Structures are given as structure tokens and as C-alpha cells.
Amino acid sequence: MTFPAAPNKHSTCYACGRFSLTTFTGIPKISLVWLTDLAHDTVNLLYHTDDQFLKFFTKNQKNLEHSFLFFFGDHGPRYSDIHTVRLGRYENRNPFFLMALPKRMQNTAMHEELRAKSMQLMTHFDIHATLNDILHYQPHSKYSDTTERRMLSISKGSSLLRKWQGTRNCQTLPIPFDYCICQYEKKNVTRVLGFFVADELNRTLERMGYAEKCLKQEYKRAMDIEELQVGVDRLYTVYIELQPSNGLFSV
């Protein structure tokens, strides 16, 4: 279910969540509330719903005692100029994530697994694996099994409820380099790549038949151009501004 961004309309979200928790008592169910525009275009709107969220979780504390709760974003802030600084671009790739266990599972071995993972790298694949674990595997052990388990072929991730094995970084997990937040040693490289991206964009527009409709773009300035050596591979991140569109492009 999705709802518009205007703060005064999020009471609809509250009513929807309340209905999901209080209907069909005793029957296992899943409820998804997806706020598509709450803070998508600006981080300023997010704080307008603090009271609604506080009211919802306070009033439904009892209803949530037997529930797994996931509260997260699909990505971090992208607008309001936060992307113009490197830390802001890291934030875009590092969305908020909160998970709460049912009351009876708190202060257990499974709870400790979650605590340990709070400082480890995770992906959306791991959320997918966790949901599959809750649905398919954990019921057999009454939600007490924390042993490592390979989730292939149903998921590329690893369950947050179980032990993780091996090193976790962008080279061992299914994380594209564009979304990597690992602090590898990088070096700034020449702006020649900026001119290359501008030329490639113009060639792409020409191939697609838009050359006569679009102004030819030229390199204006580099926001960030970096090189990373990964084994025998050399990878680049290019974040530039082109003119006359003044558009920002990341490749």
C-alpha cells in the first residue's frame, strides 16, 4: 500500500497499519506499508511524521509483541543537495534499517546475532533471506536456530537471524561497485574521464535518434572522479556536471 507525501495525509498510513494489526486475530499475516514520497525529494518532510510514528508504535506495542518488525528505506537521501558532497553520496547508498524481534525472542542467542550484525555490512538480499528464513525454516525450530545456512537457491542473501561466515565486503557480496560504501583505498584521477562520459552521452543520444532534439552536452566540472584497483581490474566512479544542461551524471 502506498500513500502520498503530504504530512497531513499520513493519518491514512496510521489507520491502515492499525487495521492490519487488529484484524484476523490469531492468524499469521504480513503487512506492508510503503511510504513512497515521505522523504524522497527532501529530507525535511521526514520529521513531520515523527508524532504519527510515535503514536502508532506506542499504541500498538502490545499488538507487536509477537511480530517481526522491519522499518527501513530502500535508499538514503538523494536530493536537497546532499549528493553534492561525498559523504552525502555514501548516505544515499546506506539507507536506514531497523529490525525488532518478537518479545519472547529478546535477549536470546538470536537477539545477540542481530546485535552483532549492527556493525556489519548487509544488503537488501539479506532482508529477503531473513523473510524466507522466518517463513520456511525457523518455524521448525520454533525460531531458535542460529546456525549458518546457505539460502541458495531461494535467496542470494544471508539471514540476519543466523551466524554469518566469511568476509563481508563489496567483493564478496552481490553489491555493484556503484553502490559500494566500503572505504577502499582510492585515488583521484584525471578529468579526461569527464570528457569521455560527455562524449559517450552525445553518441548515445545520436544512436537513439535524439541528437536533433537535444543540445550537445559538454564537460563542465568534476564532482568526483576516482579509481579503484581490485585485483587485476581497474574500476572508476565518475560523478560530473555537464553543460549547458547543468545536469549531474554518475557512472
JSON list of C-alpha atoms in Angstrom, two decimals:
[
{"chain": "A", "resi": 1, "resn": "MET", "atom": "CA", "xyz": [0.00, 0.00, 0.00]},
{"chain": "A", "resi": 2, "resn": "THR", "atom": "CA", "xyz": [1.38, 3.42, -0.88]},
{"chain": "A", "resi": 3, "resn": "PHE", "atom": "CA", "xyz": [0.43, 6.87, 0.31]},
{"chain": "A", "resi": 4, "resn": "PRO", "atom": "CA", "xyz": [1.20, 10.45, -0.82]},
{"chain": "A", "resi": 5, "resn": "ALA", "atom": "CA", "xyz": [3.83, 12.60, 0.83]},
{"chain": "A", "resi": 6, "resn": "ALA", "atom": "CA", "xyz": [1.77, 15.41, 2.34]},
{"chain": "A", "resi": 7, "resn": "PRO", "atom": "CA", "xyz": [2.25, 15.19, 6.13]},
{"chain": "A", "resi": 8, "resn": "ASN", "atom": "CA", "xyz": [-1.44, 15.69, 6.96]},
{"chain": "A", "resi": 9, "resn": "LYS", "atom": "CA", "xyz": [-2.35, 12.62, 4.89]},
{"chain": "A", "resi": 10, "resn": "HIS", "atom": "CA", "xyz": [-0.21, 10.15, 6.80]},
{"chain": "A", "resi": 11, "resn": "SER", "atom": "CA", "xyz": [-3.04, 9.53, 9.24]},
{"chain": "A", "resi": 12, "resn": "THR", "atom": "CA", "xyz": [-4.18, 7.17, 6.46]},
{"chain": "A", "resi": 13, "resn": "CYS", "atom": "CA", "xyz": [-1.00, 5.18, 7.00]},
{"chain": "A", "resi": 14, "resn": "TYR", "atom": "CA", "xyz": [-1.70, 5.03, 10.74]},
{"chain": "A", "resi": 15, "resn": "ALA", "atom": "CA", "xyz": [-5.24, 3.75, 10.18]},
{"chain": "A", "resi": 16, "resn": "CYS", "atom": "CA", "xyz": [-4.04, 1.17, 7.66]},
{"chain": "A", "resi": 17, "resn": "GLY", "atom": "CA", "xyz": [-1.36, -0.20, 9.98]},
{"chain": "A", "resi": 18, "resn": "ARG", "atom": "CA", "xyz": [-3.80, -0.29, 12.89]},
{"chain": "A", "resi": 19, "resn": "PHE", "atom": "CA", "xyz": [-6.33, -2.23, 10.80]},
{"chain": "A", "resi": 20, "resn": "SER", "atom": "CA", "xyz": [-3.67, -4.77, 9.75]},
{"chain": "A", "resi": 21, "resn": "LEU", "atom": "CA", "xyz": [-2.68, -5.47, 13.36]},
{"chain": "A", "resi": 22, "resn": "THR", "atom": "CA", "xyz": [-6.13, -5.76, 14.89]},
{"chain": "A", "resi": 23, "resn": "THR", "atom": "CA", "xyz": [-7.91, -7.77, 12.18]},
{"chain": "A", "resi": 24, "resn": "PHE", "atom": "CA", "xyz": [-7.95, -11.58, 11.93]},
{"chain": "A", "resi": 25, "resn": "THR", "atom": "CA", "xyz": [-6.55, -12.11, 15.42]},
{"chain": "A", "resi": 26, "resn": "GLY", "atom": "CA", "xyz": [-4.54, -15.31, 15.83]},
{"chain": "A", "resi": 27, "resn": "ILE", "atom": "CA", "xyz": [-3.88, -15.78, 12.11]},
{"chain": "A", "resi": 28, "resn": "PRO", "atom": "CA", "xyz": [-0.27, -15.30, 10.89]},
{"chain": "A", "resi": 29, "resn": "LYS", "atom": "CA", "xyz": [-0.12, -12.39, 8.47]},
{"chain": "A", "resi": 30, "resn": "ILE", "atom": "CA", "xyz": [2.22, -9.89, 6.88]},
{"chain": "A", "resi": 31, "resn": "SER", "atom": "CA", "xyz": [1.50, -6.20, 6.44]},
{"chain": "A", "resi": 32, "resn": "LEU", "atom": "CA", "xyz": [3.44, -3.84, 4.17]},
{"chain": "A", "resi": 33, "resn": "VAL", "atom": "CA", "xyz": [3.14, -0.07, 4.37]},
{"chain": "A", "resi": 34, "resn": "TRP", "atom": "CA", "xyz": [5.31, 1.63, 1.74]},
{"chain": "A", "resi": 35, "resn": "LEU", "atom": "CA", "xyz": [5.55, 5.41, 2.03]},
{"chain": "A", "resi": 36, "resn": "THR", "atom": "CA", "xyz": [6.76, 6.28, -1.45]},
{"chain": "A", "resi": 37, "resn": "ASP", "atom": "CA", "xyz": [7.21, 10.05, -1.15]},
{"chain": "A", "resi": 38, "resn": "LEU", "atom": "CA", "xyz": [7.62, 10.76, 2.55]},
{"chain": "A", "resi": 39, "resn": "ALA", "atom": "CA", "xyz": [11.24, 11.92, 2.29]},
{"chain": "A", "resi": 40, "resn": "HIS", "atom": "CA", "xyz": [12.07, 11.01, -1.30]},
{"chain": "A", "resi": 41, "resn": "ASP", "atom": "CA", "xyz": [12.60, 14.51, -2.68]},
{"chain": "A", "resi": 42, "resn": "THR", "atom": "CA", "xyz": [13.66, 16.25, 0.53]},
{"chain": "A", "resi": 43, "resn": "VAL", "atom": "CA", "xyz": [14.84, 15.13, 3.95]},
{"chain": "A", "resi": 44, "resn": "ASN", "atom": "CA", "xyz": [12.86, 17.95, 5.56]},
{"chain": "A", "resi": 45, "resn": "LEU", "atom": "CA", "xyz": [9.47, 16.24, 5.25]},
{"chain": "A", "resi": 46, "resn": "LEU", "atom": "CA", "xyz": [10.60, 13.20, 7.22]},
{"chain": "A", "resi": 47, "resn": "TYR", "atom": "CA", "xyz": [10.34, 14.94, 10.59]},
{"chain": "A", "resi": 48, "resn": "HIS", "atom": "CA", "xyz": [6.71, 15.94, 10.03]},
{"chain": "A", "resi": 49, "resn": "THR", "atom": "CA", "xyz": [5.63, 12.35, 10.68]},
{"chain": "A", "resi": 50, "resn": "ASP", "atom": "CA", "xyz": [7.54, 11.81, 13.93]},
{"chain": "A", "resi": 51, "resn": "ASP", "atom": "CA", "xyz": [4.39, 12.22, 16.01]},
{"chain": "A", "resi": 52, "resn": "GLN", "atom": "CA", "xyz": [2.39, 9.82, 13.83]},
{"chain": "A", "resi": 53, "resn": "PHE", "atom": "CA", "xyz": [5.04, 7.12, 14.01]},
{"chain": "A", "resi": 54, "resn": "LEU", "atom": "CA", "xyz": [5.44, 7.56, 17.77]},
{"chain": "A", "resi": 55, "resn": "LYS", "atom": "CA", "xyz": [1.69, 7.34, 18.25]},
{"chain": "A", "resi": 56, "resn": "PHE", "atom": "CA", "xyz": [1.43, 4.24, 16.07]},
{"chain": "A", "resi": 57, "resn": "PHE", "atom": "CA", "xyz": [4.22, 2.28, 17.79]},
{"chain": "A", "resi": 58, "resn": "THR", "atom": "CA", "xyz": [3.16, 3.36, 21.28]},
{"chain": "A", "resi": 59, "resn": "LYS", "atom": "CA", "xyz": [-0.49, 2.39, 20.80]},
{"chain": "A", "resi": 60, "resn": "ASN", "atom": "CA", "xyz": [0.40, -0.89, 19.10]},
{"chain": "A", "resi": 61, "resn": "GLN", "atom": "CA", "xyz": [3.19, -2.00, 21.40]},
{"chain": "A", "resi": 62, "resn": "LYS", "atom": "CA", "xyz": [1.07, -4.88, 22.70]},
{"chain": "A", "resi": 63, "resn": "ASN", "atom": "CA", "xyz": [-0.05, -5.88, 19.21]},
{"chain": "A", "resi": 64, "resn": "LEU", "atom": "CA", "xyz": [3.56, -6.03, 18.02]},
{"chain": "A", "resi": 65, "resn": "GLU", "atom": "CA", "xyz": [4.84, -8.23, 20.86]},
{"chain": "A", "resi": 66, "resn": "HIS", "atom": "CA", "xyz": [4.59, -11.36, 18.71]},
{"chain": "A", "resi": 67, "resn": "SER", "atom": "CA", "xyz": [5.77, -9.77, 15.47]},
{"chain": "A", "resi": 68, "resn": "PHE", "atom": "CA", "xyz": [8.95, -9.32, 13.48]},
{"chain": "A", "resi": 69, "resn": "LEU", "atom": "CA", "xyz": [9.15, -5.62, 12.66]},
{"chain": "A", "resi": 70, "resn": "PHE", "atom": "CA", "xyz": [11.16, -4.23, 9.73]},
{"chain": "A", "resi": 71, "resn": "PHE", "atom": "CA", "xyz": [11.41, -0.45, 9.43]},
{"chain": "A", "resi": 72, "resn": "PHE", "atom": "CA", "xyz": [13.70, 0.74, 6.65]},
{"chain": "A", "resi": 73, "resn": "GLY", "atom": "CA", "xyz": [14.26, 2.72, 3.47]},
{"chain": "A", "resi": 74, "resn": "ASP", "atom": "CA", "xyz": [15.20, 1.38, 0.05]},
{"chain": "A", "resi": 75, "resn": "HIS", "atom": "CA", "xyz": [17.90, 4.04, -0.30]},
{"chain": "A", "resi": 76, "resn": "GLY", "atom": "CA", "xyz": [19.20, 7.09, 1.50]},
{"chain": "A", "resi": 77, "resn": "PRO", "atom": "CA", "xyz": [18.65, 10.78, 0.64]},
{"chain": "A", "resi": 78, "resn": "ARG", "atom": "CA", "xyz": [19.31, 11.75, -2.97]},
{"chain": "A", "resi": 79, "resn": "TYR", "atom": "CA", "xyz": [18.11, 15.32, -3.18]},
{"chain": "A", "resi": 80, "resn": "SER", "atom": "CA", "xyz": [18.36, 18.63, -1.28]},
{"chain": "A", "resi": 81, "resn": "ASP", "atom": "CA", "xyz": [21.98, 18.99, -2.48]},
{"chain": "A", "resi": 82, "resn": "ILE", "atom": "CA", "xyz": [23.18, 16.25, -0.12]},
{"chain": "A", "resi": 83, "resn": "HIS", "atom": "CA", "xyz": [24.52, 14.39, -3.15]},
{"chain": "A", "resi": 84, "resn": "THR", "atom": "CA", "xyz": [26.96, 17.19, -3.94]},
{"chain": "A", "resi": 85, "resn": "VAL", "atom": "CA", "xyz": [29.32, 16.04, -1.18]},
{"chain": "A", "resi": 86, "resn": "ARG", "atom": "CA", "xyz": [30.98, 12.64, -0.96]},
{"chain": "A", "resi": 87, "resn": "LEU", "atom": "CA", "xyz": [29.55, 11.83, 2.47]},
{"chain": "A", "resi": 88, "resn": "GLY", "atom": "CA", "xyz": [26.06, 12.58, 1.14]},
{"chain": "A", "resi": 89, "resn": "ARG", "atom": "CA", "xyz": [26.58, 10.09, -1.67]},
{"chain": "A", "resi": 90, "resn": "TYR", "atom": "CA", "xyz": [27.62, 7.47, 0.86]},
{"chain": "A", "resi": 91, "resn": "GLU", "atom": "CA", "xyz": [24.42, 8.20, 2.80]},
{"chain": "A", "resi": 92, "resn": "ASN", "atom": "CA", "xyz": [22.39, 7.60, -0.36]},
{"chain": "A", "resi": 93, "resn": "ARG", "atom": "CA", "xyz": [23.87, 4.09, -0.53]},
{"chain": "A", "resi": 94, "resn": "ASN", "atom": "CA", "xyz": [23.42, 3.43, 3.19]},
{"chain": "A", "resi": 95, "resn": "PRO", "atom": "CA", "xyz": [19.68, 3.53, 3.98]},
{"chain": "A", "resi": 96, "resn": "PHE", "atom": "CA", "xyz": [18.20, 3.39, 7.46]},
{"chain": "A", "resi": 97, "resn": "PHE", "atom": "CA", "xyz": [17.30, -0.09, 8.70]},
{"chain": "A", "resi": 98, "resn": "LEU", "atom": "CA", "xyz": [15.72, -1.23, 11.95]},
{"chain": "A", "resi": 99, "resn": "MET", "atom": "CA", "xyz": [14.57, -4.73, 12.86]},
{"chain": "A", "resi": 100, "resn": "ALA", "atom": "CA", "xyz": [12.82, -5.77, 16.07]},
{"chain": "A", "resi": 101, "resn": "LEU", "atom": "CA", "xyz": [12.18, -9.32, 17.25]},
{"chain": "A", "resi": 102, "resn": "PRO", "atom": "CA", "xyz": [9.08, -10.69, 18.99]},
{"chain": "A", "resi": 103, "resn": "LYS", "atom": "CA", "xyz": [9.21, -10.08, 22.74]},
{"chain": "A", "resi": 104, "resn": "ARG", "atom": "CA", "xyz": [9.84, -13.74, 23.64]},
{"chain": "A", "resi": 105, "resn": "MET", "atom": "CA", "xyz": [12.96, -13.78, 21.42]},
{"chain": "A", "resi": 106, "resn": "GLN", "atom": "CA", "xyz": [14.61, -10.78, 23.00]},
{"chain": "A", "resi": 107, "resn": "ASN", "atom": "CA", "xyz": [17.83, -11.41, 24.96]},
{"chain": "A", "resi": 108, "resn": "THR", "atom": "CA", "xyz": [18.28, -14.78, 23.26]},
{"chain": "A", "resi": 109, "resn": "ALA", "atom": "CA", "xyz": [21.06, -16.12, 21.03]},
{"chain": "A", "resi": 110, "resn": "MET", "atom": "CA", "xyz": [19.12, -14.87, 18.01]},
{"chain": "A", "resi": 111, "resn": "HIS", "atom": "CA", "xyz": [18.93, -11.41, 19.54]},
{"chain": "A", "resi": 112, "resn": "GLU", "atom": "CA", "xyz": [22.70, -11.47, 20.01]},
{"chain": "A", "resi": 113, "resn": "GLU", "atom": "CA", "xyz": [23.13, -12.32, 16.33]},
{"chain": "A", "resi": 114, "resn": "LEU", "atom": "CA", "xyz": [21.21, -9.17, 15.43]},
{"chain": "A", "resi": 115, "resn": "ARG", "atom": "CA", "xyz": [23.28, -7.08, 17.82]},
{"chain": "A", "resi": 116, "resn": "ALA", "atom": "CA", "xyz": [26.50, -8.39, 16.29]},
{"chain": "A", "resi": 117, "resn": "LYS", "atom": "CA", "xyz": [25.30, -7.56, 12.78]},
{"chain": "A", "resi": 118, "resn": "SER", "atom": "CA", "xyz": [24.51, -3.94, 13.65]},
{"chain": "A", "resi": 119, "resn": "MET", "atom": "CA", "xyz": [28.11, -3.06, 12.78]},
{"chain": "A", "resi": 120, "resn": "GLN", "atom": "CA", "xyz": [28.46, -5.32, 9.74]},
{"chain": "A", "resi": 121, "resn": "LEU", "atom": "CA", "xyz": [27.80, -4.80, 6.06]},
{"chain": "A", "resi": 122, "resn": "MET", "atom": "CA", "xyz": [24.43, -6.09, 4.90]},
{"chain": "A", "resi": 123, "resn": "THR", "atom": "CA", "xyz": [22.37, -5.89, 1.73]},
{"chain": "A", "resi": 124, "resn": "HIS", "atom": "CA", "xyz": [18.72, -5.96, 0.73]},
{"chain": "A", "resi": 125, "resn": "PHE", "atom": "CA", "xyz": [19.36, -9.57, -0.30]},
{"chain": "A", "resi": 126, "resn": "ASP", "atom": "CA", "xyz": [19.89, -10.32, 3.40]},
{"chain": "A", "resi": 127, "resn": "ILE", "atom": "CA", "xyz": [16.45, -8.89, 4.22]},
{"chain": "A", "resi": 128, "resn": "HIS", "atom": "CA", "xyz": [14.99, -11.15, 1.54]},
{"chain": "A", "resi": 129, "resn": "ALA", "atom": "CA", "xyz": [16.83, -14.14, 3.01]},
{"chain": "A", "resi": 130, "resn": "THR", "atom": "CA", "xyz": [15.60, -13.26, 6.50]},
{"chain": "A", "resi": 131, "resn": "LEU", "atom": "CA", "xyz": [11.98, -13.15, 5.37]},
{"chain": "A", "resi": 132, "resn": "ASN", "atom": "CA", "xyz": [12.40, -16.56, 3.74]},
{"chain": "A", "resi": 133, "resn": "ASP", "atom": "CA", "xyz": [14.04, -17.88, 6.90]},
{"chain": "A", "resi": 134, "resn": "ILE", "atom": "CA", "xyz": [11.13, -16.67, 9.04]},
{"chain": "A", "resi": 135, "resn": "LEU", "atom": "CA", "xyz": [8.59, -18.21, 6.68]},
{"chain": "A", "resi": 136, "resn": "HIS", "atom": "CA", "xyz": [10.19, -21.51, 5.66]},
{"chain": "A", "resi": 137, "resn": "TYR", "atom": "CA", "xyz": [12.92, -22.61, 8.08]},
{"chain": "A", "resi": 138, "resn": "GLN", "atom": "CA", "xyz": [12.65, -21.07, 11.54]},
{"chain": "A", "resi": 139, "resn": "PRO", "atom": "CA", "xyz": [9.18, -22.49, 12.34]},
{"chain": "A", "resi": 140, "resn": "HIS", "atom": "CA", "xyz": [10.72, -26.00, 12.54]},
{"chain": "A", "resi": 141, "resn": "SER", "atom": "CA", "xyz": [12.98, -24.90, 15.42]},
{"chain": "A", "resi": 142, "resn": "LYS", "atom": "CA", "xyz": [10.42, -22.56, 17.00]},
{"chain": "A", "resi": 143, "resn": "TYR", "atom": "CA", "xyz": [12.59, -19.65, 15.88]},
{"chain": "A", "resi": 144, "resn": "SER", "atom": "CA", "xyz": [15.72, -20.65, 17.79]},
{"chain": "A", "resi": 145, "resn": "ASP", "atom": "CA", "xyz": [18.11, -21.87, 15.05]},
{"chain": "A", "resi": 146, "resn": "THR", "atom": "CA", "xyz": [21.09, -19.53, 14.64]},
{"chain": "A", "resi": 147, "resn": "THR", "atom": "CA", "xyz": [23.37, -21.93, 12.75]},
{"chain": "A", "resi": 148, "resn": "GLU", "atom": "CA", "xyz": [24.73, -20.72, 9.42]},
{"chain": "A", "resi": 149, "resn": "ARG", "atom": "CA", "xyz": [22.60, -21.77, 6.46]},
{"chain": "A", "resi": 150, "resn": "ARG", "atom": "CA", "xyz": [23.09, -21.31, 2.74]},
{"chain": "A", "resi": 151, "resn": "MET", "atom": "CA", "xyz": [19.91, -19.74, 1.33]},
{"chain": "A", "resi": 152, "resn": "LEU", "atom": "CA", "xyz": [20.54, -20.55, -2.31]},
{"chain": "A", "resi": 153, "resn": "SER", "atom": "CA", "xyz": [18.56, -21.24, -4.44]},
{"chain": "A", "resi": 154, "resn": "ILE", "atom": "CA", "xyz": [15.75, -19.17, -2.94]},
{"chain": "A", "resi": 155, "resn": "SER", "atom": "CA", "xyz": [17.87, -16.15, -2.00]},
{"chain": "A", "resi": 156, "resn": "LYS", "atom": "CA", "xyz": [21.25, -14.57, -2.70]},
{"chain": "A", "resi": 157, "resn": "GLY", "atom": "CA", "xyz": [21.43, -13.21, 0.83]},
{"chain": "A", "resi": 158, "resn": "SER", "atom": "CA", "xyz": [22.14, -14.50, 4.34]},
{"chain": "A", "resi": 159, "resn": "SER", "atom": "CA", "xyz": [19.54, -14.49, 7.11]},
{"chain": "A", "resi": 160, "resn": "LEU", "atom": "CA", "xyz": [20.04, -11.86, 9.80]},
{"chain": "A", "resi": 161, "resn": "LEU", "atom": "CA", "xyz": [18.86, -14.43, 12.35]},
{"chain": "A", "resi": 162, "resn": "ARG", "atom": "CA", "xyz": [21.78, -16.78, 11.72]},
{"chain": "A", "resi": 163, "resn": "LYS", "atom": "CA", "xyz": [25.54, -16.75, 12.02]},
{"chain": "A", "resi": 164, "resn": "TRP", "atom": "CA", "xyz": [27.43, -15.36, 9.06]},
{"chain": "A", "resi": 165, "resn": "GLN", "atom": "CA", "xyz": [30.57, -16.93, 7.66]},
{"chain": "A", "resi": 166, "resn": "GLY", "atom": "CA", "xyz": [33.47, -15.34, 5.82]},
{"chain": "A", "resi": 167, "resn": "THR", "atom": "CA", "xyz": [34.45, -11.79, 4.96]},
{"chain": "A", "resi": 168, "resn": "ARG", "atom": "CA", "xyz": [31.67, -9.39, 4.05]},
{"chain": "A", "resi": 169, "resn": "ASN", "atom": "CA", "xyz": [32.56, -6.58, 1.67]},
{"chain": "A", "resi": 170, "resn": "CYS", "atom": "CA", "xyz": [31.68, -5.41, -1.83]},
{"chain": "A", "resi": 171, "resn": "GLN", "atom": "CA", "xyz": [33.98, -8.01, -3.35]},
{"chain": "A", "resi": 172, "resn": "THR", "atom": "CA", "xyz": [32.35, -10.97, -1.58]},
{"chain": "A", "resi": 173, "resn": "LEU", "atom": "CA", "xyz": [28.70, -9.82, -1.56]},
{"chain": "A", "resi": 174, "resn": "PRO", "atom": "CA", "xyz": [26.38, -9.13, -4.53]},
{"chain": "A", "resi": 175, "resn": "ILE", "atom": "CA", "xyz": [26.92, -5.36, -4.31]},
{"chain": "A", "resi": 176, "resn": "PRO", "atom": "CA", "xyz": [27.66, -3.50, -7.56]},
{"chain": "A", "resi": 177, "resn": "PHE", "atom": "CA", "xyz": [30.65, -1.18, -7.30]},
{"chain": "A", "resi": 178, "resn": "ASP", "atom": "CA", "xyz": [28.37, 1.83, -7.89]},
{"chain": "A", "resi": 179, "resn": "TYR", "atom": "CA", "xyz": [26.63, 1.11, -4.57]},
{"chain": "A", "resi": 180, "resn": "CYS", "atom": "CA", "xyz": [29.69, 0.14, -2.55]},
{"chain": "A", "resi": 181, "resn": "ILE", "atom": "CA", "xyz": [30.30, 2.03, 0.71]},
{"chain": "A", "resi": 182, "resn": "CYS", "atom": "CA", "xyz": [33.45, 0.13, 1.70]},
{"chain": "A", "resi": 183, "resn": "GLN", "atom": "CA", "xyz": [36.33, 2.50, 2.34]},
{"chain": "A", "resi": 184, "resn": "TYR", "atom": "CA", "xyz": [38.82, 1.01, -0.07]},
{"chain": "A", "resi": 185, "resn": "GLU", "atom": "CA", "xyz": [41.94, 2.97, -0.91]},
{"chain": "A", "resi": 186, "resn": "LYS", "atom": "CA", "xyz": [41.08, 5.08, -3.93]},
{"chain": "A", "resi": 187, "resn": "LYS", "atom": "CA", "xyz": [42.89, 7.77, -5.84]},
{"chain": "A", "resi": 188, "resn": "ASN", "atom": "CA", "xyz": [41.62, 10.78, -7.71]},
{"chain": "A", "resi": 189, "resn": "VAL", "atom": "CA", "xyz": [42.22, 10.53, -11.43]},
{"chain": "A", "resi": 190, "resn": "THR", "atom": "CA", "xyz": [42.29, 12.82, -14.42]},
{"chain": "A", "resi": 191, "resn": "ARG", "atom": "CA", "xyz": [39.24, 14.70, -15.63]},
{"chain": "A", "resi": 192, "resn": "VAL", "atom": "CA", "xyz": [39.74, 13.06, -19.04]},
{"chain": "A", "resi": 193, "resn": "LEU", "atom": "CA", "xyz": [37.08, 10.60, -17.90]},
{"chain": "A", "resi": 194, "resn": "GLY", "atom": "CA", "xyz": [34.66, 13.51, -17.59]},
{"chain": "A", "resi": 195, "resn": "PHE", "atom": "CA", "xyz": [35.13, 14.40, -21.25]},
{"chain": "A", "resi": 196, "resn": "PHE", "atom": "CA", "xyz": [34.77, 10.70, -22.12]},
{"chain": "A", "resi": 197, "resn": "VAL", "atom": "CA", "xyz": [31.39, 10.46, -20.35]},
{"chain": "A", "resi": 198, "resn": "ALA", "atom": "CA", "xyz": [30.12, 13.60, -22.10]},
{"chain": "A", "resi": 199, "resn": "ASP", "atom": "CA", "xyz": [31.15, 12.21, -25.49]},
{"chain": "A", "resi": 200, "resn": "GLU", "atom": "CA", "xyz": [29.53, 8.85, -24.74]},
{"chain": "A", "resi": 201, "resn": "LEU", "atom": "CA", "xyz": [26.28, 10.55, -23.74]},
{"chain": "A", "resi": 202, "resn": "ASN", "atom": "CA", "xyz": [26.22, 12.51, -27.00]},
{"chain": "A", "resi": 203, "resn": "ARG", "atom": "CA", "xyz": [26.91, 9.35, -29.01]},
{"chain": "A", "resi": 204, "resn": "THR", "atom": "CA", "xyz": [24.14, 7.51, -27.16]},
{"chain": "A", "resi": 205, "resn": "LEU", "atom": "CA", "xyz": [21.63, 10.29, -27.89]},
{"chain": "A", "resi": 206, "resn": "GLU", "atom": "CA", "xyz": [22.66, 10.19, -31.54]},
{"chain": "A", "resi": 207, "resn": "ARG", "atom": "CA", "xyz": [22.22, 6.42, -31.76]},
{"chain": "A", "resi": 208, "resn": "MET", "atom": "CA", "xyz": [18.76, 6.72, -30.22]},
{"chain": "A", "resi": 209, "resn": "GLY", "atom": "CA", "xyz": [17.72, 9.40, -32.70]},
{"chain": "A", "resi": 210, "resn": "TYR", "atom": "CA", "xyz": [17.61, 12.30, -30.24]},
{"chain": "A", "resi": 211, "resn": "ALA", "atom": "CA", "xyz": [20.63, 14.26, -31.50]},
{"chain": "A", "resi": 212, "resn": "GLU", "atom": "CA", "xyz": [18.48, 16.85, -33.28]},
{"chain": "A", "resi": 213, "resn": "LYS", "atom": "CA", "xyz": [16.16, 17.25, -30.29]},
{"chain": "A", "resi": 214, "resn": "CYS", "atom": "CA", "xyz": [18.80, 17.53, -27.55]},
{"chain": "A", "resi": 215, "resn": "LEU", "atom": "CA", "xyz": [21.58, 20.05, -27.13]},
{"chain": "A", "resi": 216, "resn": "LYS", "atom": "CA", "xyz": [25.05, 18.60, -27.31]},
{"chain": "A", "resi": 217, "resn": "GLN", "atom": "CA", "xyz": [26.45, 18.19, -23.81]},
{"chain": "A", "resi": 218, "resn": "GLU", "atom": "CA", "xyz": [29.96, 19.18, -22.78]},
{"chain": "A", "resi": 219, "resn": "TYR", "atom": "CA", "xyz": [32.03, 18.51, -19.70]},
{"chain": "A", "resi": 220, "resn": "LYS", "atom": "CA", "xyz": [31.72, 21.32, -17.14]},
{"chain": "A", "resi": 221, "resn": "ARG", "atom": "CA", "xyz": [33.31, 20.10, -13.91]},
{"chain": "A", "resi": 222, "resn": "ALA", "atom": "CA", "xyz": [34.08, 17.00, -11.89]},
{"chain": "A", "resi": 223, "resn": "MET", "atom": "CA", "xyz": [32.26, 16.42, -8.63]},
{"chain": "A", "resi": 224, "resn": "ASP", "atom": "CA", "xyz": [34.13, 13.17, -8.01]},
{"chain": "A", "resi": 225, "resn": "ILE", "atom": "CA", "xyz": [36.33, 11.01, -10.25]},
{"chain": "A", "resi": 226, "resn": "GLU", "atom": "CA", "xyz": [38.07, 8.08, -8.57]},
{"chain": "A", "resi": 227, "resn": "GLU", "atom": "CA", "xyz": [39.99, 4.97, -9.49]},
{"chain": "A", "resi": 228, "resn": "LEU", "atom": "CA", "xyz": [39.98, 1.71, -7.53]},
{"chain": "A", "resi": 229, "resn": "GLN", "atom": "CA", "xyz": [42.25, -1.25, -8.17]},
{"chain": "A", "resi": 230, "resn": "VAL", "atom": "CA", "xyz": [40.51, -4.58, -7.42]},
{"chain": "A", "resi": 231, "resn": "GLY", "atom": "CA", "xyz": [42.87, -7.44, -8.21]},
{"chain": "A", "resi": 232, "resn": "VAL", "atom": "CA", "xyz": [43.67, -7.18, -11.91]},
{"chain": "A", "resi": 233, "resn": "ASP", "atom": "CA", "xyz": [40.63, -4.97, -12.54]},
{"chain": "A", "resi": 234, "resn": "ARG", "atom": "CA", "xyz": [40.69, -1.19, -12.52]},
{"chain": "A", "resi": 235, "resn": "LEU", "atom": "CA", "xyz": [37.32, 0.39, -11.70]},
{"chain": "A", "resi": 236, "resn": "TYR", "atom": "CA", "xyz": [36.22, 4.01, -11.90]},
{"chain": "A", "resi": 237, "resn": "THR", "atom": "CA", "xyz": [33.48, 6.14, -10.39]},
{"chain": "A", "resi": 238, "resn": "VAL", "atom": "CA", "xyz": [32.68, 9.30, -12.32]},
{"chain": "A", "resi": 239, "resn": "TYR", "atom": "CA", "xyz": [30.34, 11.97, -10.97]},
{"chain": "A", "resi": 240, "resn": "ILE", "atom": "CA", "xyz": [30.31, 15.08, -13.15]},
{"chain": "A", "resi": 241, "resn": "GLU", "atom": "CA", "xyz": [28.28, 18.11, -14.18]},
{"chain": "A", "resi": 242, "resn": "LEU", "atom": "CA", "xyz": [27.64, 18.73, -17.87]},
{"chain": "A", "resi": 243, "resn": "GLN", "atom": "CA", "xyz": [26.65, 21.89, -19.70]},
{"chain": "A", "resi": 244, "resn": "PRO", "atom": "CA", "xyz": [24.50, 23.55, -20.97]},
{"chain": "A", "resi": 245, "resn": "SER", "atom": "CA", "xyz": [22.01, 21.31, -19.13]},
{"chain": "A", "resi": 246, "resn": "ASN", "atom": "CA", "xyz": [23.83, 21.67, -15.78]},
{"chain": "A", "resi": 247, "resn": "GLY", "atom": "CA", "xyz": [22.82, 18.05, -15.26]},
{"chain": "A", "resi": 248, "resn": "LEU", "atom": "CA", "xyz": [24.65, 15.78, -12.82]},
{"chain": "A", "resi": 249, "resn": "PHE", "atom": "CA", "xyz": [25.68, 12.37, -14.15]},
{"chain": "A", "resi": 250, "resn": "SER", "atom": "CA", "xyz": [27.09, 9.40, -12.27]},
{"chain": "A", "resi": 251, "resn": "VAL", "atom": "CA", "xyz": [28.61, 6.33, -13.92]}
]
